[in-house]
GROMACS .gro file of C-alpha atoms in nm:
model
  476
    1MET     CA    1   0.449   0.962  -2.369
    2ALA     CA    2   0.413   0.705  -2.098
    3LEU     CA    3   0.271   0.343  -2.190
    4MET     CA    4   0.048   0.090  -2.033
    5LEU     CA    5  -0.116  -0.243  -2.128
    6LYS     CA    6  -0.459  -0.301  -2.279
    7PHE     CA    7  -0.566  -0.653  -2.222
    8ALA     CA    8  -0.780  -0.959  -2.237
    9ALA     CA    9  -0.745  -1.307  -2.101
   10ARG     CA   10  -0.924  -1.649  -2.091
   11SER     CA   11  -0.856  -1.985  -1.943
   12ASP     CA   12  -1.052  -2.322  -2.005
   13VAL     CA   13  -1.025  -2.667  -1.852
   14GLY     CA   14  -1.010  -2.835  -2.203
   15LYS     CA   15  -1.229  -3.140  -2.299
   16VAL     CA   16  -1.012  -3.405  -2.121
   17ARG     CA   17  -0.886  -3.275  -1.783
   18SER     CA   18  -1.110  -3.274  -1.471
   19LYS     CA   19  -0.949  -2.947  -1.337
   20ASN     CA   20  -0.752  -2.651  -1.443
   21ASP     CA   21  -0.381  -2.624  -1.353
   22ASP     CA   22  -0.330  -2.305  -1.546
   23SER     CA   23  -0.336  -1.958  -1.378
   24ALA     CA   24  -0.288  -1.620  -1.535
   25TYR     CA   25  -0.298  -1.270  -1.444
   26VAL     CA   26  -0.282  -0.949  -1.661
   27GLY     CA   27  -0.313  -0.584  -1.565
   28ARG     CA   28  -0.184  -0.242  -1.695
   29TYR     CA   29   0.189  -0.325  -1.625
   30LEU     CA   30   0.218  -0.710  -1.571
   31ALA     CA   31   0.130  -1.017  -1.766
   32VAL     CA   32   0.191  -1.362  -1.638
   33VAL     CA   33   0.084  -1.724  -1.746
   34ALA     CA   34   0.171  -2.036  -1.539
   35ASP     CA   35   0.096  -2.390  -1.621
   36GLY     CA   36   0.098  -2.612  -1.317
   37MET     CA   37   0.208  -2.978  -1.301
   38GLY     CA   38   0.188  -3.239  -1.027
   39GLY     CA   39  -0.085  -3.468  -1.094
   40HIS     CA   40  -0.425  -3.443  -0.901
   41VAL     CA   41  -0.281  -3.249  -0.587
   42GLY     CA   42  -0.043  -3.007  -0.681
   43GLY     CA   43  -0.042  -2.832  -1.026
   44ASP     CA   44  -0.317  -2.594  -0.954
   45VAL     CA   45  -0.138  -2.500  -0.621
   46ALA     CA   46   0.191  -2.439  -0.780
   47SER     CA   47   0.046  -2.217  -1.066
   48ALA     CA   48  -0.196  -2.031  -0.840
   49SER     CA   49   0.051  -1.961  -0.574
   50THR     CA   50   0.316  -1.842  -0.823
   51VAL     CA   51   0.084  -1.599  -0.997
   52LEU     CA   52  -0.059  -1.451  -0.667
   53ASP     CA   53   0.297  -1.401  -0.553
   54LEU     CA   54   0.366  -1.178  -0.867
   55VAL     CA   55   0.058  -0.936  -0.887
   56HIS     CA   56   0.196  -0.680  -0.662
   57LEU     CA   57   0.436  -0.601  -0.932
   58ASP     CA   58   0.165  -0.452  -1.147
   59VAL     CA   59   0.232  -0.100  -1.061
   60PRO     CA   60   0.352   0.192  -1.281
   61ASP     CA   61   0.679   0.271  -1.093
   62THR     CA   62   0.908  -0.043  -1.024
   63PRO     CA   63   1.237  -0.014  -0.853
   64ASP     CA   64   1.519  -0.230  -0.971
   65ALA     CA   65   1.332  -0.270  -1.295
   66GLU     CA   66   1.579  -0.518  -1.464
   67THR     CA   67   1.603  -0.744  -1.177
   68VAL     CA   68   1.274  -0.738  -0.988
   69LEU     CA   69   1.073  -0.957  -1.202
   70PRO     CA   70   1.339  -1.261  -1.197
   71ASP     CA   71   1.392  -1.200  -0.817
   72GLU     CA   72   1.028  -1.221  -0.738
   73ILE     CA   73   0.981  -1.559  -0.949
   74GLN     CA   74   1.292  -1.692  -0.743
   75ALA     CA   75   1.113  -1.579  -0.424
   76ALA     CA   76   0.781  -1.760  -0.546
   77ASN     CA   77   0.982  -2.070  -0.612
   78LEU     CA   78   1.092  -2.065  -0.243
   79VAL     CA   79   0.748  -2.056  -0.142
   80LEU     CA   80   0.663  -2.359  -0.338
   81ASN     CA   81   0.949  -2.539  -0.160
   82GLU     CA   82   0.792  -2.428   0.173
   83LEU     CA   83   0.450  -2.552   0.077
   84VAL     CA   84   0.593  -2.883  -0.011
   85ASN     CA   85   0.789  -2.893   0.326
   86ALA     CA   86   0.460  -2.823   0.517
   87ASN     CA   87   0.258  -3.057   0.300
   88PRO     CA   88   0.438  -3.363   0.161
   89LYS     CA   89   0.158  -3.475  -0.046
   90LEU     CA   90   0.252  -3.171  -0.295
   91SER     CA   91   0.602  -3.313  -0.350
   92GLY     CA   92   0.683  -3.316  -0.710
   93MET     CA   93   0.449  -3.030  -0.805
   94GLY     CA   94   0.583  -2.734  -1.029
   95THR     CA   95   0.487  -2.475  -1.277
   96THR     CA   96   0.596  -2.299  -1.579
   97VAL     CA   97   0.611  -1.921  -1.575
   98THR     CA   98   0.620  -1.691  -1.861
   99ALA     CA   99   0.591  -1.319  -1.738
  100MET     CA  100   0.634  -0.975  -1.869
  101LEU     CA  101   0.657  -0.636  -1.673
  102LEU     CA  102   0.623  -0.290  -1.847
  103THR     CA  103   0.874  -0.052  -1.700
  104GLY     CA  104   0.876   0.267  -1.887
  105ASN     CA  105   0.902   0.175  -2.261
  106VAL     CA  106   1.076  -0.168  -2.206
  107LEU     CA  107   0.919  -0.492  -2.140
  108GLN     CA  108   1.107  -0.714  -1.877
  109PHE     CA  109   1.073  -1.068  -1.972
  110ALA     CA  110   1.139  -1.363  -1.762
  111HIS     CA  111   1.049  -1.733  -1.860
  112ILE     CA  112   1.092  -2.101  -1.756
  113GLY     CA  113   0.919  -2.407  -1.881
  114ASP     CA  114   0.712  -2.462  -2.206
  115SER     CA  115   0.447  -2.158  -2.195
  116ARG     CA  116   0.521  -1.931  -2.468
  117ALA     CA  117   0.525  -1.561  -2.554
  118TYR     CA  118   0.453  -1.448  -2.911
  119ARG     CA  119   0.484  -1.083  -3.057
  120LEU     CA  120   0.324  -0.911  -3.347
  121LYS     CA  121   0.510  -0.592  -3.426
  122ASN     CA  122   0.566  -0.396  -3.736
  123GLY     CA  123   0.375  -0.674  -3.940
  124VAL     CA  124   0.627  -0.944  -3.797
  125PHE     CA  125   0.456  -1.231  -3.591
  126GLU     CA  126   0.728  -1.436  -3.405
  127GLN     CA  127   0.780  -1.656  -3.086
  128VAL     CA  128   1.016  -1.471  -2.850
  129SER     CA  129   1.027  -1.735  -2.586
  130HIS     CA  130   1.229  -2.066  -2.590
  131ASP     CA  131   1.087  -2.401  -2.492
  132HIS     CA  132   1.280  -2.573  -2.186
  133THR     CA  133   1.190  -2.922  -2.309
  134PHE     CA  134   1.383  -3.234  -2.388
  135VAL     CA  135   1.252  -3.225  -2.751
  136GLN     CA  136   1.362  -2.862  -2.803
  137ARG     CA  137   1.686  -2.945  -2.676
  138LEU     CA  138   1.724  -3.211  -2.942
  139VAL     CA  139   1.627  -2.958  -3.211
  140ASP     CA  140   1.878  -2.719  -3.066
  141GLU     CA  141   2.153  -2.966  -3.113
  142GLY     CA  142   2.051  -3.071  -3.464
  143ARG     CA  143   1.963  -3.421  -3.349
  144LEU     CA  144   1.596  -3.376  -3.436
  145ARG     CA  145   1.400  -3.173  -3.701
  146PRO     CA  146   1.149  -2.923  -3.597
  147GLU     CA  147   0.866  -3.112  -3.790
  148GLU     CA  148   0.974  -3.437  -3.617
  149ALA     CA  149   0.961  -3.273  -3.279
  150GLU     CA  150   0.567  -3.207  -3.311
  151MET     CA  151   0.535  -3.594  -3.315
  152HIS     CA  152   0.807  -3.700  -3.055
  153PRO     CA  153   0.648  -3.898  -2.769
  154HIS     CA  154   0.850  -3.706  -2.524
  155LYS     CA  155   0.778  -3.367  -2.647
  156ASN     CA  156   0.618  -3.256  -2.318
  157VAL     CA  157   0.905  -3.377  -2.098
  158LEU     CA  158   1.024  -3.047  -1.916
  159LEU     CA  159   1.399  -2.971  -1.814
  160ARG     CA  160   1.332  -2.656  -1.638
  161VAL     CA  161   1.053  -2.549  -1.416
  162LEU     CA  162   0.966  -2.378  -1.081
  163GLY     CA  163   0.909  -2.626  -0.793
  164ASP     CA  164   1.077  -2.837  -0.527
  165SER     CA  165   1.311  -3.005  -0.779
  166ASP     CA  166   1.547  -2.699  -0.773
  167ALA     CA  167   1.603  -2.420  -0.500
  168SER     CA  168   1.728  -2.182  -0.769
  169PRO     CA  169   1.624  -2.255  -1.126
  170GLU     CA  170   1.762  -2.087  -1.420
  171LEU     CA  171   1.537  -1.835  -1.591
  172ASP     CA  172   1.548  -1.697  -1.940
  173ILE     CA  173   1.568  -1.321  -1.900
  174ASN     CA  174   1.545  -1.048  -2.150
  175GLN     CA  175   1.439  -0.691  -2.234
  176TYR     CA  176   1.231  -0.569  -2.518
  177PRO     CA  177   1.205  -0.204  -2.607
  178VAL     CA  178   0.823  -0.155  -2.687
  179GLU     CA  179   0.593   0.114  -2.864
  180ALA     CA  180   0.239   0.172  -2.889
  181GLY     CA  181   0.043  -0.055  -3.124
  182GLU     CA  182   0.235  -0.378  -3.089
  183ARG     CA  183   0.066  -0.687  -2.956
  184TRP     CA  184   0.161  -0.968  -2.739
  185MET     CA  185   0.023  -1.312  -2.657
  186LEU     CA  186   0.112  -1.543  -2.365
  187CYS     CA  187  -0.022  -1.891  -2.377
  188SER     CA  188   0.008  -2.230  -2.191
  189ASP     CA  189   0.125  -2.510  -2.407
  190GLY     CA  190  -0.238  -2.638  -2.445
  191LEU     CA  191  -0.260  -2.394  -2.739
  192ASN     CA  192   0.051  -2.470  -2.937
  193ALA     CA  193   0.020  -2.847  -2.857
  194VAL     CA  194  -0.285  -2.862  -3.100
  195VAL     CA  195  -0.299  -2.539  -3.302
  196PRO     CA  196  -0.037  -2.469  -3.555
  197ASP     CA  197   0.146  -2.134  -3.531
  198SER     CA  198   0.005  -2.049  -3.870
  199ILE     CA  199  -0.343  -2.062  -3.742
  200THR     CA  200  -0.236  -1.869  -3.425
  201GLU     CA  201  -0.094  -1.590  -3.651
  202ARG     CA  202  -0.391  -1.565  -3.864
  203ILE     CA  203  -0.621  -1.515  -3.563
  204MET     CA  204  -0.360  -1.258  -3.410
  205ARG     CA  205  -0.365  -1.053  -3.726
  206GLY     CA  206  -0.728  -1.103  -3.822
  207THR     CA  207  -0.922  -1.019  -3.513
  208ALA     CA  208  -1.046  -0.665  -3.436
  209SER     CA  209  -1.048  -0.673  -3.048
  210LEU     CA  210  -0.828  -0.838  -2.782
  211GLU     CA  211  -1.132  -1.010  -2.643
  212GLU     CA  212  -1.203  -1.168  -2.968
  213THR     CA  213  -0.845  -1.267  -3.002
  214ALA     CA  214  -0.842  -1.454  -2.688
  215ASN     CA  215  -1.185  -1.607  -2.729
  216ASP     CA  216  -1.102  -1.726  -3.085
  217LEU     CA  217  -0.771  -1.886  -2.975
  218VAL     CA  218  -0.949  -2.085  -2.703
  219GLU     CA  219  -1.243  -2.196  -2.919
  220THR     CA  220  -0.999  -2.295  -3.181
  221THR     CA  221  -0.811  -2.513  -2.931
  222LEU     CA  222  -1.137  -2.657  -2.814
  223ALA     CA  223  -1.218  -2.741  -3.188
  224HIS     CA  224  -0.894  -2.919  -3.205
  225GLY     CA  225  -0.979  -3.161  -2.919
  226SER     CA  226  -0.801  -2.967  -2.638
  227PRO     CA  227  -0.646  -3.259  -2.434
  228ASP     CA  228  -0.495  -3.007  -2.200
  229ASN     CA  229  -0.594  -2.693  -2.020
  230VAL     CA  230  -0.553  -2.385  -2.242
  231THR     CA  231  -0.488  -2.036  -2.102
  232ILE     CA  232  -0.445  -1.715  -2.333
  233VAL     CA  233  -0.342  -1.364  -2.218
  234VAL     CA  234  -0.330  -1.102  -2.498
  235PHE     CA  235  -0.227  -0.740  -2.459
  236GLU     CA  236  -0.160  -0.438  -2.676
  237VAL     CA  237   0.086  -0.169  -2.575
  238VAL     CA  238  -0.102   0.165  -2.565
  239ASP     CA  239  -0.014   0.517  -2.456
  240ALA     CA  240  -0.129   0.570  -2.111
  241ASP     CA  241  -0.450   0.712  -2.011
  242PRO     CA  242  -0.423   1.046  -1.787
  243GLU     CA  243  -0.661   0.837  -1.539
  244ALA     CA  244  -0.454   0.513  -1.583
  245ASP     CA  245  -0.415   0.473  -1.208
  246LEU     CA  246  -0.797   0.499  -1.126
  247PRO     CA  247  -0.956   0.157  -1.077
  248PRO     CA  248  -1.200   0.065  -1.353
  249GLU     CA  249  -1.571   0.034  -1.276
  250ASP     CA  250  -1.635  -0.302  -1.474
  251HIS     CA  251  -1.302  -0.398  -1.631
  252SER     CA  252  -1.279  -0.753  -1.512
  253LYS     CA  253  -1.616  -0.814  -1.341
  254PRO     CA  254  -2.002  -0.747  -1.389
  255ALA     CA  255  -2.117  -0.417  -1.281
  256ALA     CA  256  -2.290  -0.565  -0.967
  257GLU     CA  257  -1.956  -0.693  -0.856
  258SER     CA  258  -1.736  -0.400  -0.967
  259ALA     CA  259  -1.743  -0.225  -0.639
  260ALA     CA  260  -1.408  -0.252  -0.446
  261GLU     CA  261  -1.389  -0.498  -0.165
  262PRO     CA  262  -1.417  -0.317   0.178
  263ALA     CA  263  -1.074  -0.270   0.354
  264PRO     CA  264  -1.027  -0.521   0.623
  265ASP     CA  265  -0.985  -0.393   0.985
  266THR     CA  266  -0.721  -0.497   1.225
  267GLY     CA  267  -0.917  -0.787   1.369
  268GLN     CA  268  -0.981  -0.937   1.005
  269LEU     CA  269  -0.604  -0.882   0.941
  270THR     CA  270  -0.512  -1.070   1.260
  271ILE     CA  271  -0.754  -1.348   1.156
  272ALA     CA  272  -0.592  -1.364   0.804
  273ALA     CA  273  -0.236  -1.358   0.953
  274GLU     CA  274  -0.328  -1.643   1.169
  275GLY     CA  275  -0.459  -1.858   0.870
  276GLY     CA  276  -0.833  -1.777   0.857
  277LEU     CA  277  -0.946  -1.882   0.512
  278GLU     CA  278  -1.244  -1.642   0.472
  279ALA     CA  279  -1.030  -1.356   0.595
  280GLY     CA  280  -0.736  -1.436   0.379
  281ALA     CA  281  -0.959  -1.451   0.062
  282ALA     CA  282  -1.132  -1.111   0.159
  283LEU     CA  283  -0.788  -0.953   0.197
  284ILE     CA  284  -0.657  -1.090  -0.146
  285ARG     CA  285  -0.980  -0.956  -0.322
  286HIS     CA  286  -0.946  -0.626  -0.161
  287GLU     CA  287  -0.604  -0.581  -0.276
  288MET     CA  288  -0.710  -0.703  -0.647
  289SER     CA  289  -1.000  -0.470  -0.661
  290LYS     CA  290  -0.761  -0.158  -0.616
  291ARG     CA  291  -0.629  -0.203  -0.968
  292PRO     CA  292  -0.760  -0.296  -1.319
  293HIS     CA  293  -0.684  -0.654  -1.401
  294LEU     CA  294  -0.808  -1.006  -1.517
  295LEU     CA  295  -0.728  -1.322  -1.306
  296VAL     CA  296  -0.804  -1.654  -1.466
  297GLY     CA  297  -0.768  -2.021  -1.389
  298ALA     CA  298  -0.656  -2.169  -1.074
  299ALA     CA  299  -0.560  -1.838  -0.934
  300GLN     CA  300  -0.915  -1.714  -0.967
  301LEU     CA  301  -1.051  -2.005  -0.786
  302ALA     CA  302  -0.824  -1.961  -0.504
  303THR     CA  303  -0.926  -1.594  -0.452
  304GLU     CA  304  -1.294  -1.598  -0.543
  305THR     CA  305  -1.407  -1.936  -0.434
  306GLY     CA  306  -1.160  -2.052  -0.199
  307LYS     CA  307  -1.146  -2.393  -0.375
  308ILE     CA  308  -0.761  -2.427  -0.330
  309PRO     CA  309  -0.753  -2.340   0.061
  310VAL     CA  310  -0.375  -2.400   0.085
  311VAL     CA  311  -0.303  -2.090  -0.168
  312THR     CA  312  -0.564  -1.884  -0.036
  313GLN     CA  313  -0.456  -1.938   0.324
  314ARG     CA  314  -0.081  -1.893   0.261
  315SER     CA  315  -0.117  -1.590   0.030
  316GLY     CA  316  -0.369  -1.423   0.290
  317GLU     CA  317  -0.124  -1.482   0.579
  318LYS     CA  318   0.163  -1.329   0.383
  319ARG     CA  319  -0.029  -1.020   0.289
  320ALA     CA  320  -0.188  -0.962   0.625
  321ALA     CA  321   0.161  -1.004   0.807
  322ALA     CA  322   0.304  -0.748   0.580
  323ILE     CA  323   0.013  -0.489   0.648
  324LEU     CA  324   0.026  -0.560   1.036
  325THR     CA  325   0.406  -0.504   1.026
  326HIS     CA  326   0.356  -0.147   0.921
  327LYS     CA  327   0.092  -0.089   1.178
  328GLY     CA  328   0.262   0.027   1.513
  329PRO     CA  329   0.079   0.080   1.828
  330GLY     CA  330  -0.012   0.429   1.920
  331THR     CA  331   0.221   0.611   2.168
  332GLN     CA  332   0.101   0.650   2.528
  333THR     CA  333   0.022   1.006   2.624
  334ASP     CA  334  -0.102   0.953   2.979
  335ALA     CA  335   0.213   0.823   3.162
  336PRO     CA  336   0.275   0.925   3.512
  337GLU     CA  337   0.511   1.208   3.573
  338ASP     CA  338   0.739   1.005   3.781
  339PHE     CA  339   0.759   0.760   3.490
  340GLU     CA  340   0.849   1.012   3.236
  341GLN     CA  341   1.122   1.155   3.459
  342SER     CA  342   1.276   0.817   3.519
  343GLU     CA  343   1.299   0.772   3.146
  344HIS     CA  344   1.553   1.051   3.145
  345ARG     CA  345   1.783   0.929   3.436
  346PRO     CA  346   2.122   0.803   3.302
  347ARG     CA  347   2.151   0.435   3.330
  348ARG     CA  348   2.521   0.390   3.250
  349TRP     CA  349   2.511   0.008   3.291
  350LEU     CA  350   2.248  -0.049   3.014
  351VAL     CA  351   2.466   0.026   2.705
  352PRO     CA  352   2.776  -0.192   2.797
  353THR     CA  353   2.538  -0.480   2.905
  354PHE     CA  354   2.331  -0.450   2.600
  355LEU     CA  355   2.651  -0.445   2.387
  356ALA     CA  356   2.781  -0.765   2.575
  357LEU     CA  357   2.460  -0.934   2.533
  358MET     CA  358   2.453  -0.863   2.149
  359ALA     CA  359   2.807  -0.989   2.116
  360LEU     CA  360   2.734  -1.318   2.297
  361ILE     CA  361   2.429  -1.357   2.067
  362LEU     CA  362   2.620  -1.280   1.760
  363ALA     CA  363   2.899  -1.520   1.859
  364ALA     CA  364   2.637  -1.781   1.917
  365VAL     CA  365   2.470  -1.728   1.582
  366CYS     CA  366   2.790  -1.725   1.410
  367ILE     CA  367   2.895  -2.059   1.571
  368TRP     CA  368   2.562  -2.230   1.496
  369GLY     CA  369   2.556  -2.093   1.138
  370TYR     CA  370   2.916  -2.253   1.075
  371LEU     CA  371   2.797  -2.585   1.213
  372TRP     CA  372   2.503  -2.593   0.996
  373THR     CA  373   2.694  -2.511   0.687
  374GLN     CA  374   2.898  -2.833   0.773
  375THR     CA  375   2.588  -3.042   0.739
  376GLN     CA  376   2.523  -2.924   0.381
  377TYR     CA  377   2.644  -3.075   0.063
  378PHE     CA  378   2.681  -2.956  -0.296
  379VAL     CA  379   2.812  -3.088  -0.632
  380GLY     CA  380   3.052  -2.854  -0.805
  381ASN     CA  381   3.375  -2.798  -0.983
  382HIS     CA  382   3.712  -2.900  -0.859
  383ASP     CA  383   4.012  -2.860  -1.093
  384GLY     CA  384   3.806  -2.934  -1.390
  385ASN     CA  385   3.622  -3.234  -1.249
  386VAL     CA  386   3.297  -3.295  -1.099
  387ALA     CA  387   3.331  -3.307  -0.717
  388ILE     CA  388   3.123  -3.340  -0.400
  389PHE     CA  389   3.181  -3.069  -0.142
  390LYS     CA  390   3.070  -3.056   0.220
  391GLY     CA  391   2.950  -2.717   0.330
  392VAL     CA  392   2.802  -2.421   0.121
  393SER     CA  393   2.946  -2.280  -0.196
  394GLN     CA  394   2.963  -1.922  -0.051
  395ASP     CA  395   3.260  -1.795   0.160
  396LEU     CA  396   3.248  -1.552   0.456
  397GLY     CA  397   3.541  -1.328   0.357
  398PRO     CA  398   3.863  -1.522   0.435
  399LEU     CA  399   3.667  -1.803   0.580
  400LYS     CA  400   3.590  -2.098   0.357
  401LEU     CA  401   3.260  -2.268   0.429
  402SER     CA  402   3.321  -2.580   0.230
  403HIS     CA  403   3.583  -2.835   0.161
  404VAL     CA  404   3.612  -3.114  -0.088
  405ASP     CA  405   3.463  -3.439   0.015
  406THR     CA  406   3.487  -3.645  -0.302
  407VAL     CA  407   3.655  -3.587  -0.642
  408THR     CA  408   3.504  -3.784  -0.918
  409ASP     CA  409   3.679  -3.878  -1.243
  410ILE     CA  410   3.414  -3.709  -1.450
  411PRO     CA  411   3.557  -3.405  -1.644
  412LEU     CA  412   3.331  -3.100  -1.687
  413ASP     CA  413   3.400  -3.068  -2.055
  414VAL     CA  414   3.226  -3.390  -2.128
  415LEU     CA  415   2.905  -3.280  -1.989
  416PRO     CA  416   2.626  -3.094  -2.185
  417GLU     CA  417   2.657  -2.724  -2.168
  418TYR     CA  418   2.355  -2.670  -1.947
  419THR     CA  419   2.465  -2.932  -1.693
  420ARG     CA  420   2.810  -2.801  -1.704
  421GLN     CA  421   2.691  -2.454  -1.621
  422ARG     CA  422   2.483  -2.563  -1.338
  423ILE     CA  423   2.775  -2.773  -1.184
  424GLN     CA  424   3.016  -2.457  -1.211
  425SER     CA  425   2.743  -2.259  -1.030
  426SER     CA  426   2.723  -2.536  -0.776
  427LEU     CA  427   2.422  -2.778  -0.746
  428PRO     CA  428   2.292  -2.799  -0.386
  429ALA     CA  429   2.213  -3.153  -0.239
  430ARG     CA  430   1.978  -3.232   0.041
  431ASP     CA  431   2.250  -3.458   0.205
  432LEU     CA  432   2.546  -3.685   0.099
  433ALA     CA  433   2.333  -3.963  -0.032
  434HIS     CA  434   2.161  -3.710  -0.258
  435ALA     CA  435   2.486  -3.565  -0.370
  436GLN     CA  436   2.617  -3.923  -0.471
  437MET     CA  437   2.279  -3.971  -0.654
  438ILE     CA  438   2.351  -3.659  -0.850
  439VAL     CA  439   2.700  -3.771  -0.932
  440ASN     CA  440   2.557  -4.125  -1.040
  441GLU     CA  441   2.300  -3.945  -1.277
  442LEU     CA  442   2.599  -3.754  -1.430
  443THR     CA  443   2.781  -4.070  -1.483
  444VAL     CA  444   2.497  -4.232  -1.663
  445THR     CA  445   2.487  -3.915  -1.882
  446VAL     CA  446   2.848  -3.910  -1.984
  447ARG     CA  447   2.857  -4.283  -2.035
  448GLN     CA  448   2.596  -4.242  -2.331
  449ASN     CA  449   2.874  -4.062  -2.536
  450CYS     CA  450   3.138  -4.342  -2.459
  451PRO     CA  451   3.277  -4.523  -2.750
  452VAL     CA  452   3.209  -4.894  -2.794
  453VAL     CA  453   3.532  -5.087  -2.827
  454VAL     CA  454   3.500  -5.424  -3.032
  455PRO     CA  455   3.813  -5.634  -3.105
  456GLU     CA  456   3.912  -5.668  -3.453
  457HIS     CA  457   3.944  -6.079  -3.396
  458PRO     CA  458   3.748  -6.254  -3.168
  459GLY     CA  459   3.924  -6.330  -2.831
  460ALA     CA  460   4.185  -6.092  -2.928
  461PRO     CA  461   4.237  -5.790  -2.699
  462ALA     CA  462   4.126  -5.462  -2.839
  463ALA     CA  463   4.444  -5.250  -2.974
  464SER     CA  464   4.298  -4.895  -2.901
  465THR     CA  465   4.347  -4.601  -2.679
  466PRO     CA  466   4.234  -4.709  -2.321
  467LEU     CA  467   3.883  -4.580  -2.236
  468PRO     CA  468   3.836  -4.286  -1.995
  469SER     CA  469   3.789  -4.417  -1.654
  470TYR     CA  470   3.429  -4.289  -1.634
  471CYS     CA  471   3.349  -4.508  -1.917
  472GLN     CA  472   3.494  -4.820  -1.773
  473GLU     CA  473   3.268  -5.072  -1.577
  474ILE     CA  474   3.342  -5.083  -1.203
  475ARG     CA  475   3.418  -5.458  -1.134
  476PRO     CA  476   3.427  -5.615  -0.782
   0.00000   0.00000   0.00000
């Protein structure tokens, strides 16, 4: 039998922060939590933009089920980069994302950052996500015990997030077969930072309803001081209702507000596509009203109050443009007879002229494209060593679009595994100076593992194997 999600969600600003940088959405087929960062300006923008870019996946039938979720998250990351380029004040903003998409009897999972996903199935409660933090890496490498990680001063330092720091961040991707009756919980780190997993498990097991679970988890976090925003999404996998695709009357709003937003006309769509804030917000609310869901945190503010105008405006523009693209003008039926006849007269010169013009345009685009690639740089692998390349890492058939600019003396095999993987898959740089800065950072990293050579007798030269070149100081 088909499956769907029964759900509840809640978000709270906490007792210290002045605004909520968390966002979350949950519906019958999609659940996502995003914890934004970037200080006073950008955290709420990053999380709200990312969540609103994913809500269209909340449908019963999704093509390319195993790849659509990570692909859409990567697309949302590109949007964040576009927002930063348009508004440099947002530079440095980013967000975590933990998302699950129900496709048939499988939950597609995609994750980056330190928000978490927990599962309660067949009596077993477990964390299924992996924190992408500096402290968790120390634990994974055996350099820190888990109990020490809770008190580490850098436990909130993130290694992987969405944002303008990486054009193509690495996501954790997995698939989980599901069955009716199992419960899942997604949360921002505002919960697990102050509430032990044992208490979270007790609440997950001991509450009768999903709403009670979400409320108890938030209230428990507040009782523990809640220095950060806290957001909870709880859902249970259930057998699909025969009328599952009908919009609910009051699933996420009071009865007075449960009526669907009126559909915008072409004029309103045009205004939204041109950046109209109110028209964009109305369009987003109309699309949301067509499906049962809960939207909380910064994303809710962006859609219902317009308090994050850059998100409301951009999201409205995107949706309106997509709708208008599929609306073609009506065909004319009152054209003069002589015009209709002229339509059928042969014009033999049109086809060769058109083909020649297309060939010229194609040649110009290809030449411009190649010249553009030669203004790009990336850091990659050259015969086992880190190297700076000029161009782009892709090739166009037999045509290579990059060449080695500088080969360093840093071997790949001395780099940490995650860094080595990123270098092997090519690490893009904004320009040559940025690429050199990346290499300098890699040099600092590998030098941390260089041995310290001390002569046996003062004044005597050290009788040991020469240090690798990357371990030696550069002298003028």
